[in-house]
Coordinates of N, CA, C and O in Angstrom, one line a residue:
X1 N -17.6 0.3 9.1 CA -17.1 -0.4 7.9 C -15.8 0.3 7.4 O -15.9 1.5 7.1
X2 N -14.7 -0.5 7.3 CA -13.5 0.1 6.8 C -13.6 0.3 5.3 O -14.1 -0.5 4.5
X3 N -13.2 1.5 4.8 CA -13.3 1.9 3.4 C -12.0 2.5 3.0 O -11.4 3.3 3.6
X4 N -11.5 1.9 1.8 CA -10.2 2.4 1.3 C -10.4 2.8 -0.2 O -11.0 2.0 -0.9
X5 N -9.9 3.9 -0.6 CA -10.1 4.4 -1.9 C -8.7 4.9 -2.4 O -8.2 5.9 -1.9
X6 N -8.2 4.2 -3.4 CA -6.9 4.6 -4.0 C -7.1 5.6 -5.2 O -8.2 5.6 -5.8
X7 N -6.2 6.5 -5.4 CA -6.2 7.4 -6.5 C -4.7 7.8 -6.8 O -3.8 7.5 -6.1
X8 N -4.6 8.5 -8.0 CA -3.3 9.0 -8.3 C -2.5 8.2 -9.4 O -1.4 8.5 -9.8
X9 N -3.1 7.1 -9.8 CA -2.5 6.3 -10.9 C -2.5 7.0 -12.2 O -3.2 8.0 -12.3
X10 N -1.8 6.5 -13.1 CA -1.7 7.1 -14.5 C -0.6 6.5 -15.3 O 0.0 5.5 -14.9
X11 N -0.3 7.2 -16.4 CA 0.8 6.8 -17.3 C 1.9 7.7 -17.2 O 1.8 8.9 -17.1
X12 N 3.1 7.1 -17.1 CA 4.3 7.9 -17.0 C 5.5 7.3 -17.7 O 5.4 6.0 -17.9
X13 N 6.4 8.0 -18.2 CA 7.6 7.4 -18.8 C 8.6 6.9 -17.8 O 8.6 7.4 -16.6
X14 N 9.4 6.0 -18.2 CA 10.4 5.4 -17.3 C 11.3 6.6 -16.8 O 11.7 7.5 -17.5
X15 N 11.6 6.5 -15.5 CA 12.4 7.5 -14.8 C 11.5 8.6 -14.1 O 12.0 9.4 -13.3
X16 N 10.2 8.5 -14.4 CA 9.3 9.5 -13.9 C 8.8 9.1 -12.5 O 9.3 8.1 -11.9
X17 N 7.9 9.9 -12.0 CA 7.4 9.8 -10.6 C 5.9 9.9 -10.6 O 5.3 10.5 -11.5
X18 N 5.3 9.2 -9.6 CA 3.9 9.3 -9.3 C 3.7 9.2 -7.8 O 4.5 8.6 -7.1
X19 N 2.6 9.9 -7.3 CA 2.3 9.7 -5.9 C 0.8 9.2 -5.9 O -0.1 9.8 -6.3
X20 N 0.7 8.0 -5.3 CA -0.6 7.4 -5.1 C -1.1 7.8 -3.7 O -0.4 8.0 -2.7
X21 N -2.4 7.9 -3.6 CA -3.1 8.2 -2.3 C -4.1 7.1 -2.0 O -4.7 6.5 -2.9
X22 N -4.3 6.9 -0.7 CA -5.3 5.9 -0.3 C -6.0 6.6 0.9 O -5.5 6.8 2.0
X23 N -7.3 7.0 0.5 CA -8.1 7.6 1.5 C -8.8 6.5 2.4 O -9.4 5.6 1.8
X24 N -8.7 6.7 3.7 CA -9.2 5.6 4.6 C -10.3 6.2 5.5 O -10.2 7.4 5.9
X25 N -11.2 5.3 5.9 CA -12.2 5.7 6.8 C -12.8 4.5 7.5 O -12.6 3.4 7.0
X26 N -13.6 4.7 8.5 CA -14.4 3.7 9.1 C -13.8 2.8 10.2 O -14.2 1.7 10.4
X27 N -12.7 3.3 10.8 CA -12.0 2.5 11.8 C -11.4 3.4 12.9 O -11.3 4.6 12.7
X28 N -11.0 2.7 14.0 CA -10.3 3.4 15.0 C -8.8 3.4 14.6 O -8.2 2.4 14.6
X29 N -8.3 4.5 14.3 CA -7.0 4.7 13.6 C -5.9 4.1 14.4 O -4.9 3.5 13.8
X30 N -5.9 4.1 15.7 CA -4.7 3.7 16.5 C -4.3 2.3 16.4 O -3.2 1.9 16.5
X31 N -5.3 1.4 16.0 CA -5.0 0.0 16.0 C -4.8 -0.6 14.6 O -4.6 -1.8 14.4
X32 N -4.9 0.3 13.6 CA -4.9 -0.2 12.2 C -3.5 -0.4 11.7 O -2.6 0.4 12.1
X33 N -3.3 -1.3 10.9 CA -2.0 -1.4 10.1 C -2.4 -1.4 8.6 O -3.5 -1.8 8.2
X34 N -1.6 -0.8 7.8 CA -1.9 -0.5 6.4 C -0.7 -1.0 5.5 O 0.4 -1.2 6.0
X35 N -1.0 -1.2 4.2 CA 0.0 -1.7 3.3 C -0.3 -1.3 1.9 O -1.5 -1.0 1.6
X36 N 0.7 -1.3 1.1 CA 0.6 -1.1 -0.4 C 1.0 -2.5 -1.0 O 2.0 -3.0 -0.7
X37 N 0.2 -2.9 -2.0 CA 0.4 -4.0 -2.8 C 0.3 -3.6 -4.3 O -0.2 -2.6 -4.6
X38 N 0.8 -4.5 -5.2 CA 0.5 -4.3 -6.6 C 0.3 -5.7 -7.2 O 0.8 -6.7 -6.7
X39 N -0.3 -5.7 -8.4 CA -0.6 -6.9 -9.1 C -0.5 -6.7 -10.6 O -1.1 -5.7 -11.1
X40 N 0.2 -7.6 -11.2 CA 0.2 -7.7 -12.7 C -0.7 -8.8 -13.1 O -0.9 -9.8 -12.3
X41 N -1.1 -8.8 -14.4 CA -2.0 -9.9 -14.8 C -1.3 -11.3 -14.7 O -0.1 -11.4 -14.9
X42 N -2.1 -12.3 -14.2 CA -1.7 -13.7 -14.1 C -0.6 -13.9 -13.0 O 0.0 -14.9 -13.0
X43 N -0.5 -12.9 -12.1 CA 0.4 -13.1 -11.0 C -0.3 -12.7 -9.7 O -1.3 -11.9 -9.7
X44 N 0.2 -13.2 -8.6 CA -0.4 -12.8 -7.3 C 0.0 -11.4 -6.9 O 0.8 -10.7 -7.5
X45 N -0.7 -10.9 -5.9 CA -0.4 -9.5 -5.4 C 1.0 -9.5 -4.6 O 1.2 -10.4 -3.8
X46 N 1.8 -8.5 -5.0 CA 3.1 -8.4 -4.4 C 3.0 -7.3 -3.3 O 2.6 -6.2 -3.6
X47 N 3.5 -7.6 -2.1 CA 3.5 -6.6 -1.0 C 4.7 -5.7 -1.2 O 5.8 -6.1 -1.5
X48 N 4.4 -4.4 -1.1 CA 5.5 -3.4 -1.4 C 5.9 -2.7 -0.1 O 7.1 -2.4 0.1
X49 N 5.0 -2.4 0.8 CA 5.3 -1.7 2.0 C 4.2 -1.9 3.0 O 3.1 -2.0 2.7
X50 N 4.6 -2.0 4.3 CA 3.7 -2.2 5.4 C 3.9 -1.1 6.4 O 5.1 -0.8 6.7
X51 N 2.8 -0.5 6.9 CA 2.9 0.5 7.9 C 2.2 -0.1 9.2 O 1.0 -0.3 9.2
X52 N 3.0 -0.4 10.2 CA 2.5 -0.9 11.4 C 1.7 0.2 12.2 O 1.8 1.4 11.9
X53 N 0.9 -0.3 13.2 CA 0.1 0.6 13.9 C 0.9 1.7 14.7 O 0.3 2.7 15.1
X54 N 2.1 1.4 15.0 CA 3.0 2.3 15.7 C 3.7 3.2 14.8 O 4.6 4.0 15.2
X55 N 3.5 3.1 13.5 CA 4.1 4.0 12.5 C 5.4 3.4 11.8 O 5.9 4.0 10.9
X56 N 5.8 2.3 12.3 CA 7.0 1.6 11.7 C 6.6 1.2 10.2 O 5.6 0.7 9.9
X57 N 7.6 1.5 9.3 CA 7.3 1.3 7.9 C 8.4 0.2 7.4 O 9.6 0.4 7.7
X58 N 7.9 -0.8 6.8 CA 8.8 -1.8 6.2 C 8.6 -1.9 4.7 O 7.5 -1.8 4.2
X59 N 9.7 -1.9 4.0 CA 9.7 -1.9 2.5 C 10.1 -3.2 2.0 O 11.1 -3.8 2.5
X60 N 9.5 -3.6 0.9 CA 10.1 -4.8 0.1 C 11.4 -4.4 -0.6 O 11.5 -3.2 -1.0
X61 N 12.3 -5.3 -0.7 CA 13.5 -5.1 -1.4 C 13.4 -4.5 -2.8 O 14.2 -3.7 -3.3
X62 N 12.3 -5.0 -3.4 CA 12.1 -4.6 -4.8 C 11.8 -3.1 -5.0 O 12.0 -2.5 -6.1
X63 N 11.4 -2.4 -3.9 CA 11.1 -1.0 -4.1 C 11.9 -0.1 -3.1 O 11.8 1.1 -3.2
X64 N 12.7 -0.7 -2.3 CA 13.5 0.0 -1.3 C 14.4 1.0 -2.0 O 15.1 0.7 -3.0
X65 N 14.3 2.3 -1.6 CA 15.1 3.3 -2.2 C 14.5 4.1 -3.3 O 14.9 5.2 -3.7
X66 N 13.4 3.5 -3.9 CA 12.7 4.2 -4.9 C 11.3 4.6 -4.5 O 10.8 5.6 -5.0
X67 N 10.7 3.9 -3.6 CA 9.3 4.2 -3.2 C 9.4 4.6 -1.7 O 10.2 4.1 -0.9
X68 N 8.5 5.5 -1.3 CA 8.4 5.9 0.0 C 6.9 6.1 0.5 O 6.1 6.6 -0.3
X69 N 6.7 5.6 1.7 CA 5.3 5.7 2.2 C 5.2 6.8 3.2 O 6.2 7.0 4.0
X70 N 4.1 7.5 3.2 CA 3.9 8.5 4.3 C 2.4 8.5 4.6 O 1.6 8.0 3.9
X71 N 2.1 9.1 5.8 CA 0.7 9.2 6.2 C 0.4 10.6 6.6 O 1.2 11.3 7.3
X72 N -0.8 11.0 6.3 CA -1.4 12.2 6.9 C -2.4 11.8 7.9 O -3.5 11.4 7.5
X73 N -2.1 11.8 9.1 CA -3.0 11.2 10.1 C -4.2 12.1 10.3 O -5.3 11.5 10.5
X74 N -4.1 13.4 10.1 CA -5.3 14.2 10.3 C -6.3 13.9 9.2 O -7.5 13.9 9.4
X75 N -5.8 13.7 8.0 CA -6.7 13.5 6.8 C -7.0 12.0 6.6 O -7.8 11.6 5.8
X76 N -6.2 11.1 7.4 CA -6.4 9.7 7.3 C -6.1 9.2 5.8 O -6.8 8.4 5.2
X77 N -5.0 9.7 5.3 CA -4.6 9.4 3.9 C -3.2 8.7 4.0 O -2.3 9.2 4.6
X78 N -3.1 7.6 3.3 CA -1.8 6.9 3.1 C -1.3 7.2 1.7 O -2.1 7.2 0.8
X79 N 0.0 7.6 1.6 CA 0.6 7.9 0.3 C 1.7 6.9 0.0 O 2.3 6.3 0.8
X80 N 1.9 6.8 -1.3 CA 3.0 6.0 -1.9 C 3.7 6.9 -2.9 O 3.1 7.0 -4.0
X81 N 4.8 7.4 -2.6 CA 5.6 8.2 -3.5 C 6.5 7.2 -4.3 O 7.3 6.5 -3.7
X82 N 6.4 7.2 -5.6 CA 7.1 6.3 -6.5 C 8.0 7.1 -7.4 O 7.5 7.9 -8.2
X83 N 9.3 7.0 -7.2 CA 10.3 7.7 -8.0 C 11.1 6.7 -8.9 O 11.1 5.5 -8.6
X84 N 11.7 7.3 -9.9 CA 12.6 6.4 -10.8 C 11.8 5.2 -11.3 O 12.3 4.1 -11.2
X85 N 10.6 5.4 -11.8 CA 9.7 4.3 -12.2 C 10.3 3.6 -13.4 O 11.0 4.2 -14.2
X86 N 10.0 2.3 -13.4 CA 10.5 1.4 -14.4 C 9.3 0.7 -15.1 O 8.3 0.5 -14.5
X87 N 9.5 0.2 -16.3 CA 8.4 -0.5 -17.0 C 7.9 -1.6 -16.2 O 6.6 -1.9 -16.2
X88 N 8.7 -2.3 -15.4 CA 8.3 -3.4 -14.6 C 7.5 -3.0 -13.4 O 6.9 -3.9 -12.7
X89 N 7.4 -1.7 -13.2 CA 6.5 -1.3 -12.1 C 5.0 -1.1 -12.6 O 4.1 -0.8 -11.8
X90 N 4.8 -1.4 -13.9 CA 3.4 -1.3 -14.4 C 2.6 -2.4 -13.7 O 2.9 -3.6 -13.7
X91 N 1.5 -2.0 -13.1 CA 0.6 -2.9 -12.3 C -0.6 -2.1 -11.8 O -0.7 -0.9 -12.0
X92 N -1.5 -2.8 -11.2 CA -2.6 -2.2 -10.5 C -2.1 -2.1 -9.0 O -1.6 -3.2 -8.5
X93 N -2.2 -1.0 -8.4 CA -1.7 -0.8 -7.1 C -2.9 -0.7 -6.1 O -3.9 0.0 -6.4
X94 N -2.8 -1.4 -5.0 CA -3.8 -1.5 -4.0 C -3.3 -1.1 -2.6 O -2.1 -1.4 -2.3
X95 N -4.2 -0.5 -1.8 CA -3.9 -0.3 -0.4 C -4.7 -1.3 0.3 O -5.8 -1.7 -0.2
X96 N -4.3 -1.7 1.5 CA -4.9 -2.8 2.3 C -4.8 -2.4 3.7 O -3.9 -1.7 4.2
X97 N -5.7 -3.0 4.6 CA -5.7 -2.6 6.0 C -6.2 -3.8 6.8 O -7.0 -4.6 6.3
X98 N -5.9 -3.8 8.0 CA -6.4 -4.7 9.0 C -6.0 -4.2 10.4 O -5.4 -3.1 10.5
X99 N -6.3 -4.9 11.5 CA -6.1 -4.5 12.8 C -5.3 -5.4 13.6 O -5.4 -6.6 13.5
X100 N -4.5 -4.9 14.5 CA -3.7 -5.7 15.4 C -4.7 -6.5 16.3 O -5.7 -6.0 16.7
X101 N -4.3 -7.7 16.7 CA -5.1 -8.4 17.7 C -5.0 -7.7 19.0 O -3.9 -7.2 19.4
X102 N -6.1 -7.6 19.7 CA -6.1 -6.9 21.0 C -5.0 -7.3 22.0 O -4.5 -6.5 22.7
X103 N -4.8 -8.6 22.0 CA -3.8 -9.1 23.0 C -2.5 -9.6 22.4 O -1.7 -10.2 23.0
X104 N -2.3 -9.3 21.1 CA -1.2 -9.8 20.4 C -0.1 -8.8 20.1 O -0.4 -7.6 20.4
X105 N 1.0 -9.2 19.5 CA 2.0 -8.2 19.2 C 1.6 -7.3 18.0 O 0.7 -7.7 17.3
X106 N 2.4 -6.3 17.8 CA 2.2 -5.5 16.6 C 2.5 -6.3 15.4 O 3.4 -7.1 15.4
X107 N 1.6 -6.1 14.4 CA 1.9 -6.8 13.1 C 2.8 -5.8 12.3 O 2.4 -4.8 11.9
X108 N 4.1 -6.2 12.2 CA 5.1 -5.3 11.7 C 6.0 -6.0 10.7 O 7.2 -6.1 10.8
X109 N 5.3 -6.5 9.6 CA 6.1 -7.1 8.5 C 5.2 -6.9 7.3 O 4.0 -6.6 7.4
X110 N 5.7 -7.2 6.1 CA 4.9 -7.2 4.9 C 4.2 -8.5 4.9 O 4.8 -9.6 4.7
X111 N 2.9 -8.5 5.1 CA 2.1 -9.7 5.3 C 1.7 -10.3 3.9 O 1.9 -9.7 2.9
X112 N 1.1 -11.5 4.1 CA 0.5 -12.1 2.9 C -0.9 -11.5 2.7 O -1.4 -10.8 3.6
X113 N -1.5 -11.6 1.5 CA -2.7 -11.0 1.2 C -3.8 -11.3 2.2 O -4.7 -10.5 2.5
X114 N -3.8 -12.6 2.7 CA -4.9 -13.0 3.6 C -4.8 -12.3 5.0 O -5.7 -12.5 5.8
X115 N -3.7 -11.6 5.3 CA -3.5 -11.0 6.5 C -4.1 -9.6 6.5 O -3.9 -8.8 7.5
X116 N -4.7 -9.2 5.4 CA -5.4 -7.9 5.3 C -6.8 -8.1 4.8 O -7.0 -8.6 3.8
X117 N -7.8 -7.8 5.7 CA -9.1 -8.1 5.3 C -9.7 -7.0 4.4 O -10.7 -7.3 3.8
X118 N -9.2 -5.8 4.5 CA -9.8 -4.7 3.8 C -8.9 -4.2 2.6 O -7.7 -4.0 2.8
X119 N -9.6 -4.0 1.5 CA -8.8 -3.6 0.3 C -9.5 -2.5 -0.5 O -10.8 -2.5 -0.5
X120 N -8.8 -1.7 -1.1 CA -9.4 -0.7 -2.0 C -9.6 -1.3 -3.4 O -9.3 -2.5 -3.6
X121 N -10.1 -0.5 -4.3 CA -10.4 -1.0 -5.6 C -9.2 -1.1 -6.6 O -9.3 -1.7 -7.6
X122 N -8.2 -0.4 -6.2 CA -6.9 -0.4 -7.0 C -6.9 0.8 -8.0 O -7.9 1.4 -8.3
X123 N -5.7 1.2 -8.3 CA -5.4 2.2 -9.3 C -4.3 1.8 -10.2 O -3.3 1.2 -9.8
X124 N -4.5 2.0 -11.5 CA -3.6 1.5 -12.5 C -2.4 2.4 -12.7 O -2.6 3.6 -12.8
X125 N -1.2 1.9 -12.7 CA 0.0 2.6 -13.0 C 0.7 1.9 -14.2 O 0.9 0.7 -14.3
X126 N 0.9 2.7 -15.2 CA 1.6 2.3 -16.5 C 2.8 3.1 -16.7 O 2.8 4.3 -16.8
X127 N 4.0 2.4 -16.8 CA 5.2 3.0 -17.1 C 5.8 2.5 -18.4 O 5.9 1.4 -18.7
X128 N 6.0 3.5 -19.3 CA 6.4 3.2 -20.7 C 7.9 3.4 -20.8 O 8.5 4.3 -20.1
X129 N 8.6 2.7 -21.7 CA 10.0 2.8 -21.8 C 10.4 3.9 -22.9 O 9.5 4.3 -23.6

């Protein structure tokens, strides 16, 4: 059973930084792809970054240059470093995961929410002006 647990959210002033963590377990690591999403009330989840199973990272334009994803493969933790935070970054942040099809190509794009079967519970980030 795939299990994802986010942590590291909190409150910060505009211009500040936070690093979110997503502890992962329950899968064969080599075939998994991972992603970070966020959601504000009354809106759908927005894809921020996708990590393909070969390590390729794709960023959404909205966070490119401010957010950076990294992985600790030994600890199976996915990180989201967020710098120069803005009030509009206030949201619940989620990590998500799924697996490449055995006979298909690598999934290497920021997918829609239905392309990730496994989700964490989310962590709140609040940025004040």
